[in-house]
Amino acid sequence: MSNFKDSPKFTNHNDYYTPKSAWEQIKHFLEVRGHKRIFEPFLLNSNEQSKHYLEELGFSVIGNKNVDFLDETTWDLEMERKYYDCIVSNPPFERIKSFKDRKDNLKYKCIKKLIDNDKPFIILMNSTNMFQKWFMELVEGETGGWIKFIFPSKKIQYDKYKEGGEEKEDTGKQCSFNSIYVCYKLLDKNEWI
């Protein structure tokens, strides 16, 4: 699930979901490395669309809408680590308003926890984040050079759902923005697709 609070055009609610085509684009990167069991940790209070799409693509997926990745009382870190090869997700993000307050921000906490978890991952992010000071701090200071990127050749068209994520909203308009896949311990070099 994505949160477009980074953009002033999306102010009502943030039920934007990743389409199946976004996961199809990266399927081969996972298969080539033998990653068949995926943990989708950011399904909290969602319709679990990404989990279903990843399963349709042939992956075994751990995760559900009752798991809060930032709260380990909702999942067992050690047990789960044995049952998945990598993490694939589109985390819920909120805009980081200042570098000083970054550590209290949901987006920062999610990425920091993913890095601290030290398992391979691919997450979707707005491409502008890779130029932010807070992101550079995490990438350069914490990852030992393991962060690489997959750059899609076009914008990803996100699915808009009515509040609660149960019913798709038919607005007649596409919701898209320039996204990148941020990869940790998964690629040897940046890739373009």
PDB file of N, CA and C in Angstrom, residues 85-141:
ATOM      1  N   ASP A  85      12.668 -15.787   2.367  1.00  0.00           N
ATOM      2  CA  ASP A  85      13.951 -15.485   1.719  1.00  0.00           C
ATOM      3  C   ASP A  85      14.209 -13.987   1.636  1.00  0.00           C
ATOM      4  N   CYS A  86      13.155 -13.221   1.420  1.00  0.00           N
ATOM      5  CA  CYS A  86      13.319 -11.776   1.277  1.00  0.00           C
ATOM      6  C   CYS A  86      11.999 -11.071   1.571  1.00  0.00           C
ATOM      7  N   ILE A  87      12.077  -9.766   1.662  1.00  0.00           N
ATOM      8  CA  ILE A  87      10.910  -8.914   1.887  1.00  0.00           C
ATOM      9  C   ILE A  87      10.605  -8.179   0.587  1.00  0.00           C
ATOM     10  N   VAL A  88       9.321  -8.139   0.238  1.00  0.00           N
ATOM     11  CA  VAL A  88       8.865  -7.370  -0.918  1.00  0.00           C
ATOM     12  C   VAL A  88       7.644  -6.585  -0.464  1.00  0.00           C
ATOM     13  N   SER A  89       7.678  -5.269  -0.651  1.00  0.00           N
ATOM     14  CA  SER A  89       6.551  -4.471  -0.183  1.00  0.00           C
ATOM     15  C   SER A  89       6.572  -3.063  -0.762  1.00  0.00           C
ATOM     16  N   ASN A  90       5.467  -2.381  -0.545  1.00  0.00           N
ATOM     17  CA  ASN A  90       5.342  -0.956  -0.779  1.00  0.00           C
ATOM     18  C   ASN A  90       4.881  -0.371   0.554  1.00  0.00           C
ATOM     19  N   PRO A  91       5.822   0.032   1.396  1.00  0.00           N
ATOM     20  CA  PRO A  91       5.475   0.484   2.742  1.00  0.00           C
ATOM     21  C   PRO A  91       4.590   1.725   2.770  1.00  0.00           C
ATOM     22  N   PRO A  92       3.789   1.843   3.835  1.00  0.00           N
ATOM     23  CA  PRO A  92       3.006   3.071   4.005  1.00  0.00           C
ATOM     24  C   PRO A  92       3.941   4.183   4.463  1.00  0.00           C
ATOM     25  N   PHE A  93       3.949   5.263   3.760  1.00  0.00           N
ATOM     26  CA  PHE A  93       4.896   6.325   4.056  1.00  0.00           C
ATOM     27  C   PHE A  93       4.184   7.635   4.369  1.00  0.00           C
ATOM     28  N   GLU A  94       4.829   8.435   5.167  1.00  0.00           N
ATOM     29  CA  GLU A  94       4.407   9.804   5.360  1.00  0.00           C
ATOM     30  C   GLU A  94       5.595  10.703   5.045  1.00  0.00           C
ATOM     31  N   ARG A  95       5.324  11.895   4.659  1.00  0.00           N
ATOM     32  CA  ARG A  95       6.369  12.831   4.261  1.00  0.00           C
ATOM     33  C   ARG A  95       7.264  13.195   5.448  1.00  0.00           C
ATOM     34  N   ILE A  96       8.552  13.223   5.224  1.00  0.00           N
ATOM     35  CA  ILE A  96       9.500  13.665   6.238  1.00  0.00           C
ATOM     36  C   ILE A  96       9.652  15.171   6.080  1.00  0.00           C
ATOM     37  N   LYS A  97       9.160  15.907   7.069  1.00  0.00           N
ATOM     38  CA  LYS A  97       9.104  17.358   6.951  1.00  0.00           C
ATOM     39  C   LYS A  97      10.423  18.035   7.280  1.00  0.00           C
ATOM     40  N   SER A  98      11.236  17.412   8.141  1.00  0.00           N
ATOM     41  CA  SER A  98      12.533  18.018   8.457  1.00  0.00           C
ATOM     42  C   SER A  98      13.534  16.925   8.821  1.00  0.00           C
ATOM     43  N   PHE A  99      14.773  17.160   8.483  1.00  0.00           N
ATOM     44  CA  PHE A  99      15.827  16.199   8.802  1.00  0.00           C
ATOM     45  C   PHE A  99      15.924  16.002  10.311  1.00  0.00           C
ATOM     46  N   LYS A 100      15.740  17.062  11.057  1.00  0.00           N
ATOM     47  CA  LYS A 100      15.825  17.010  12.521  1.00  0.00           C
ATOM     48  C   LYS A 100      14.807  16.027  13.118  1.00  0.00           C
ATOM     49  N   ASP A 101      13.620  15.970  12.550  1.00  0.00           N
ATOM     50  CA  ASP A 101      12.545  15.124  13.082  1.00  0.00           C
ATOM     51  C   ASP A 101      12.435  13.767  12.387  1.00  0.00           C
ATOM     52  N   ARG A 102      13.399  13.423  11.548  1.00  0.00           N
ATOM     53  CA  ARG A 102      13.315  12.213  10.722  1.00  0.00           C
ATOM     54  C   ARG A 102      13.109  10.933  11.515  1.00  0.00           C
ATOM     55  N   LYS A 103      13.729  10.804  12.680  1.00  0.00           N
ATOM     56  CA  LYS A 103      13.676   9.547  13.437  1.00  0.00           C
ATOM     57  C   LYS A 103      12.310   9.263  14.040  1.00  0.00           C
ATOM     58  N   ASP A 104      11.429  10.256  14.068  1.00  0.00           N
ATOM     59  CA  ASP A 104      10.058  10.068  14.553  1.00  0.00           C
ATOM     60  C   ASP A 104       9.094   9.787  13.408  1.00  0.00           C
ATOM     61  N   ASN A 105       9.582   9.759  12.203  1.00  0.00           N
ATOM     62  CA  ASN A 105       8.749   9.624  11.018  1.00  0.00           C
ATOM     63  C   ASN A 105       8.531   8.163  10.641  1.00  0.00           C
ATOM     64  N   LEU A 106       7.316   7.835  10.203  1.00  0.00           N
ATOM     65  CA  LEU A 106       6.963   6.465   9.829  1.00  0.00           C
ATOM     66  C   LEU A 106       7.842   5.934   8.696  1.00  0.00           C
ATOM     67  N   LYS A 107       8.058   6.726   7.680  1.00  0.00           N
ATOM     68  CA  LYS A 107       8.869   6.294   6.541  1.00  0.00           C
ATOM     69  C   LYS A 107      10.283   5.943   6.988  1.00  0.00           C
ATOM     70  N   TYR A 108      10.891   6.803   7.764  1.00  0.00           N
ATOM     71  CA  TYR A 108      12.256   6.583   8.268  1.00  0.00           C
ATOM     72  C   TYR A 108      12.308   5.312   9.128  1.00  0.00           C
ATOM     73  N   LYS A 109      11.333   5.170  10.028  1.00  0.00           N
ATOM     74  CA  LYS A 109      11.306   3.998  10.919  1.00  0.00           C
ATOM     75  C   LYS A 109      11.180   2.699  10.124  1.00  0.00           C
ATOM     76  N   CYS A 110      10.335   2.705   9.108  1.00  0.00           N
ATOM     77  CA  CYS A 110      10.140   1.499   8.285  1.00  0.00           C
ATOM     78  C   CYS A 110      11.434   1.091   7.582  1.00  0.00           C
ATOM     79  N   ILE A 111      12.085   2.052   6.937  1.00  0.00           N
ATOM     80  CA  ILE A 111      13.302   1.727   6.191  1.00  0.00           C
ATOM     81  C   ILE A 111      14.431   1.343   7.135  1.00  0.00           C
ATOM     82  N   LYS A 112      14.551   2.043   8.234  1.00  0.00           N
ATOM     83  CA  LYS A 112      15.585   1.717   9.232  1.00  0.00           C
ATOM     84  C   LYS A 112      15.381   0.298   9.759  1.00  0.00           C
ATOM     85  N   LYS A 113      14.141  -0.057  10.061  1.00  0.00           N
ATOM     86  CA  LYS A 113      13.859  -1.406  10.584  1.00  0.00           C
ATOM     87  C   LYS A 113      14.150  -2.464   9.519  1.00  0.00           C
ATOM     88  N   LEU A 114      13.829  -2.190   8.274  1.00  0.00           N
ATOM     89  CA  LEU A 114      14.152  -3.130   7.202  1.00  0.00           C
ATOM     90  C   LEU A 114      15.658  -3.364   7.124  1.00  0.00           C
ATOM     91  N   ILE A 115      16.426  -2.303   7.191  1.00  0.00           N
ATOM     92  CA  ILE A 115      17.885  -2.417   7.119  1.00  0.00           C
ATOM     93  C   ILE A 115      18.416  -3.163   8.342  1.00  0.00           C
ATOM     94  N   ASP A 116      17.904  -2.809   9.524  1.00  0.00           N
ATOM     95  CA  ASP A 116      18.332  -3.480  10.756  1.00  0.00           C
ATOM     96  C   ASP A 116      17.975  -4.965  10.751  1.00  0.00           C
ATOM     97  N   ASN A 117      16.879  -5.323  10.091  1.00  0.00           N
ATOM     98  CA  ASN A 117      16.451  -6.715   9.977  1.00  0.00           C
ATOM     99  C   ASN A 117      17.469  -7.547   9.200  1.00  0.00           C
ATOM    100  N   ASP A 118      18.224  -6.900   8.319  1.00  0.00           N
ATOM    101  CA  ASP A 118      19.338  -7.497   7.573  1.00  0.00           C
ATOM    102  C   ASP A 118      18.950  -8.693   6.717  1.00  0.00           C
ATOM    103  N   LYS A 119      17.743  -8.645   6.156  1.00  0.00           N
ATOM    104  CA  LYS A 119      17.329  -9.636   5.161  1.00  0.00           C
ATOM    105  C   LYS A 119      17.187  -8.908   3.829  1.00  0.00           C
ATOM    106  N   PRO A 120      17.412  -9.591   2.718  1.00  0.00           N
ATOM    107  CA  PRO A 120      17.228  -8.940   1.416  1.00  0.00           C
ATOM    108  C   PRO A 120      15.811  -8.373   1.291  1.00  0.00           C
ATOM    109  N   PHE A 121      15.697  -7.211   0.643  1.00  0.00           N
ATOM    110  CA  PHE A 121      14.367  -6.649   0.411  1.00  0.00           C
ATOM    111  C   PHE A 121      14.327  -5.843  -0.872  1.00  0.00           C
ATOM    112  N   ILE A 122      13.094  -5.719  -1.384  1.00  0.00           N
ATOM    113  CA  ILE A 122      12.765  -4.788  -2.462  1.00  0.00           C
ATOM    114  C   ILE A 122      11.535  -4.038  -2.000  1.00  0.00           C
ATOM    115  N   ILE A 123      11.651  -2.706  -1.942  1.00  0.00           N
ATOM    116  CA  ILE A 123      10.496  -1.881  -1.612  1.00  0.00           C
ATOM    117  C   ILE A 123      10.326  -0.810  -2.678  1.00  0.00           C
ATOM    118  N   LEU A 124       9.102  -0.383  -2.852  1.00  0.00           N
ATOM    119  CA  LEU A 124       8.789   0.699  -3.783  1.00  0.00           C
ATOM    120  C   LEU A 124       8.802   2.027  -3.045  1.00  0.00           C
ATOM    121  N   MET A 125       9.378   3.034  -3.671  1.00  0.00           N
ATOM    122  CA  MET A 125       9.393   4.379  -3.094  1.00  0.00           C
ATOM    123  C   MET A 125       9.242   5.411  -4.190  1.00  0.00           C
ATOM    124  N   ASN A 126       8.790   6.588  -3.802  1.00  0.00           N
ATOM    125  CA  ASN A 126       8.792   7.729  -4.700  1.00  0.00           C
ATOM    126  C   ASN A 126      10.251   8.034  -5.025  1.00  0.00           C
ATOM    127  N   SER A 127      10.567   8.218  -6.275  1.00  0.00           N
ATOM    128  CA  SER A 127      11.961   8.400  -6.691  1.00  0.00           C
ATOM    129  C   SER A 127      12.619   9.638  -6.083  1.00  0.00           C
ATOM    130  N   THR A 128      11.848  10.633  -5.700  1.00  0.00           N
ATOM    131  CA  THR A 128      12.453  11.835  -5.118  1.00  0.00           C
ATOM    132  C   THR A 128      13.105  11.561  -3.769  1.00  0.00           C
ATOM    133  N   ASN A 129      12.709  10.495  -3.092  1.00  0.00           N
ATOM    134  CA  ASN A 129      13.283  10.185  -1.779  1.00  0.00           C
ATOM    135  C   ASN A 129      14.768   9.871  -1.844  1.00  0.00           C
ATOM    136  N   MET A 130      15.230   9.343  -2.960  1.00  0.00           N
ATOM    137  CA  MET A 130      16.641   8.954  -3.040  1.00  0.00           C
ATOM    138  C   MET A 130      17.589  10.150  -3.025  1.00  0.00           C
ATOM    139  N   PHE A 131      17.042  11.352  -3.156  1.00  0.00           N
ATOM    140  CA  PHE A 131      17.868  12.558  -3.131  1.00  0.00           C
ATOM    141  C   PHE A 131      17.777  13.310  -1.807  1.00  0.00           C
ATOM    142  N   GLN A 132      17.070  12.729  -0.851  1.00  0.00           N
ATOM    143  CA  GLN A 132      16.878  13.390   0.439  1.00  0.00           C
ATOM    144  C   GLN A 132      18.018  13.079   1.396  1.00  0.00           C
ATOM    145  N   LYS A 133      18.342  14.025   2.245  1.00  0.00           N
ATOM    146  CA  LYS A 133      19.442  13.880   3.205  1.00  0.00           C
ATOM    147  C   LYS A 133      19.218  12.700   4.148  1.00  0.00           C
ATOM    148  N   TRP A 134      17.982  12.515   4.638  1.00  0.00           N
ATOM    149  CA  TRP A 134      17.693  11.417   5.565  1.00  0.00           C
ATOM    150  C   TRP A 134      17.932  10.069   4.896  1.00  0.00           C
ATOM    151  N   PHE A 135      17.589   9.967   3.598  1.00  0.00           N
ATOM    152  CA  PHE A 135      17.766   8.710   2.888  1.00  0.00           C
ATOM    153  C   PHE A 135      19.252   8.417   2.679  1.00  0.00           C
ATOM    154  N   MET A 136      19.990   9.436   2.312  1.00  0.00           N
ATOM    155  CA  MET A 136      21.430   9.267   2.126  1.00  0.00           C
ATOM    156  C   MET A 136      22.093   8.828   3.434  1.00  0.00           C
ATOM    157  N   GLU A 137      21.633   9.379   4.542  1.00  0.00           N
ATOM    158  CA  GLU A 137      22.163   8.986   5.849  1.00  0.00           C
ATOM    159  C   GLU A 137      21.962   7.485   6.094  1.00  0.00           C
ATOM    160  N   LEU A 138      20.769   6.988   5.823  1.00  0.00           N
ATOM    161  CA  LEU A 138      20.489   5.560   6.017  1.00  0.00           C
ATOM    162  C   LEU A 138      21.305   4.691   5.069  1.00  0.00           C
ATOM    163  N   VAL A 139      21.335   5.069   3.816  1.00  0.00           N
ATOM    164  CA  VAL A 139      22.010   4.266   2.794  1.00  0.00           C
ATOM    165  C   VAL A 139      23.517   4.236   2.998  1.00  0.00           C
ATOM    166  N   GLU A 140      24.102   5.378   3.227  1.00  0.00           N
ATOM    167  CA  GLU A 140      25.551   5.438   3.357  1.00  0.00           C
ATOM    168  C   GLU A 140      26.032   4.961   4.719  1.00  0.00           C
ATOM    169  N   GLY A 141      25.246   5.223   5.761  1.00  0.00           N
ATOM    170  CA  GLY A 141      25.707   4.916   7.101  1.00  0.00           C
ATOM    171  C   GLY A 141      25.394   3.523   7.593  1.00  0.00           C
TER     172      GLY A 141
END
